[in-house]
mmCIF file with all atom_site columns, C-alpha atoms in Angstrom:
data_model
loop_
_atom_site.group_PDB
_atom_site.id
_atom_site.type_symbol
_atom_site.label_atom_id
_atom_site.label_alt_id
_atom_site.label_comp_id
_atom_site.label_asym_id
_atom_site.label_entity_id
_atom_site.label_seq_id
_atom_site.pdbx_PDB_ins_code
_atom_site.Cartn_x
_atom_site.Cartn_y
_atom_site.Cartn_z
_atom_site.occupancy
_atom_site.B_iso_or_equiv
_atom_site.pdbx_formal_charge
_atom_site.auth_seq_id
_atom_site.auth_comp_id
_atom_site.auth_asym_id
_atom_site.auth_atom_id
_atom_site.pdbx_PDB_model_num
ATOM 1  C CA . MET A 1 1  ? -33.025 -98.403 80.679  1.00 0.00 ? 1  MET A CA 1
ATOM 2  C CA . ASN A 1 2  ? -30.157 -97.890 78.231  1.00 0.00 ? 2  ASN A CA 1
ATOM 3  C CA . SER A 1 3  ? -31.807 -94.806 76.749  1.00 0.00 ? 3  SER A CA 1
ATOM 4  C CA . ILE A 1 4  ? -31.952 -93.221 80.208  1.00 0.00 ? 4  ILE A CA 1
ATOM 5  C CA . SER A 1 5  ? -28.359 -94.236 80.998  1.00 0.00 ? 5  SER A CA 1
ATOM 6  C CA . ALA A 1 6  ? -27.257 -92.598 77.753  1.00 0.00 ? 6  ALA A CA 1
ATOM 7  C CA . THR A 1 7  ? -28.154 -89.199 79.197  1.00 0.00 ? 7  THR A CA 1
ATOM 8  C CA . SER A 1 8  ? -26.150 -89.652 82.392  1.00 0.00 ? 8  SER A CA 1
ATOM 9  C CA . GLY A 1 9  ? -26.517 -86.020 83.441  1.00 0.00 ? 9  GLY A CA 1
ATOM 10 C CA . GLU A 1 10 ? -30.253 -85.673 82.975  1.00 0.00 ? 10 GLU A CA 1
ATOM 11 C CA . GLY A 1 11 ? -30.929 -89.251 84.025  1.00 0.00 ? 11 GLY A CA 1
ATOM 12 C CA . LYS A 1 12 ? -29.189 -88.882 87.358  1.00 0.00 ? 12 LYS A CA 1
ATOM 13 C CA . LYS A 1 13 ? -30.786 -85.494 88.003  1.00 0.00 ? 13 LYS A CA 1
ATOM 14 C CA . ARG A 1 14 ? -34.240 -86.873 87.221  1.00 0.00 ? 14 ARG A CA 1
ATOM 15 C CA . GLN A 1 15 ? -33.692 -89.938 89.436  1.00 0.00 ? 15 GLN A CA 1
ATOM 16 C CA . LYS A 1 16 ? -32.477 -87.760 92.300  1.00 0.00 ? 16 LYS A CA 1
ATOM 17 C CA . VAL A 1 17 ? -35.513 -85.469 92.092  1.00 0.00 ? 17 VAL A CA 1
ATOM 18 C CA . LEU A 1 18 ? -37.881 -88.431 91.837  1.00 0.00 ? 18 LEU A CA 1
ATOM 19 C CA . PHE A 1 19 ? -36.277 -90.156 94.818  1.00 0.00 ? 19 PHE A CA 1
ATOM 20 C CA . SER A 1 20 ? -36.350 -86.960 96.855  1.00 0.00 ? 20 SER A CA 1
ATOM 21 C CA . PHE A 1 21 ? -40.000 -86.364 95.987  1.00 0.00 ? 21 PHE A CA 1
ATOM 22 C CA . PHE A 1 22 ? -40.924 -89.958 96.864  1.00 0.00 ? 22 PHE A CA 1
ATOM 23 C CA . PHE A 1 23 ? -39.070 -89.744 100.178 1.00 0.00 ? 23 PHE A CA 1
ATOM 24 C CA . PHE A 1 24 ? -40.792 -86.447 101.027 1.00 0.00 ? 24 PHE A CA 1
ATOM 25 C CA . LEU A 1 25 ? -44.203 -87.861 100.115 1.00 0.00 ? 25 LEU A CA 1
ATOM 26 C CA . LYS A 1 26 ? -43.601 -91.022 102.152 1.00 0.00 ? 26 LYS A CA 1
ATOM 27 C CA . TYR A 1 27 ? -42.406 -89.009 105.149 1.00 0.00 ? 27 TYR A CA 1
ATOM 28 C CA . TRP A 1 28 ? -45.353 -86.614 104.897 1.00 0.00 ? 28 TRP A CA 1
ATOM 29 C CA . LEU A 1 29 ? -48.003 -89.316 104.452 1.00 0.00 ? 29 LEU A CA 1
ATOM 30 C CA . TYR A 1 30 ? -46.523 -91.665 107.057 1.00 0.00 ? 30 TYR A CA 1
ATOM 31 C CA . PRO A 1 31 ? -48.781 -90.445 109.906 1.00 0.00 ? 31 PRO A CA 1
ATOM 32 C CA . PHE A 1 32 ? -51.845 -90.739 107.663 1.00 0.00 ? 32 PHE A CA 1
ATOM 33 C CA . LEU A 1 33 ? -50.993 -94.269 106.534 1.00 0.00 ? 33 LEU A CA 1
ATOM 34 C CA . LYS A 1 34 ? -50.523 -95.550 110.071 1.00 0.00 ? 34 LYS A CA 1
#
């Protein structure tokens, strides 16, 4: 975790993209999962 925090810029960018992708996937697959 510390290694990722060290690169604050890239770490935050990566986390944001990952979160956005996960949210999009969840929203898109929601009807299929129901």
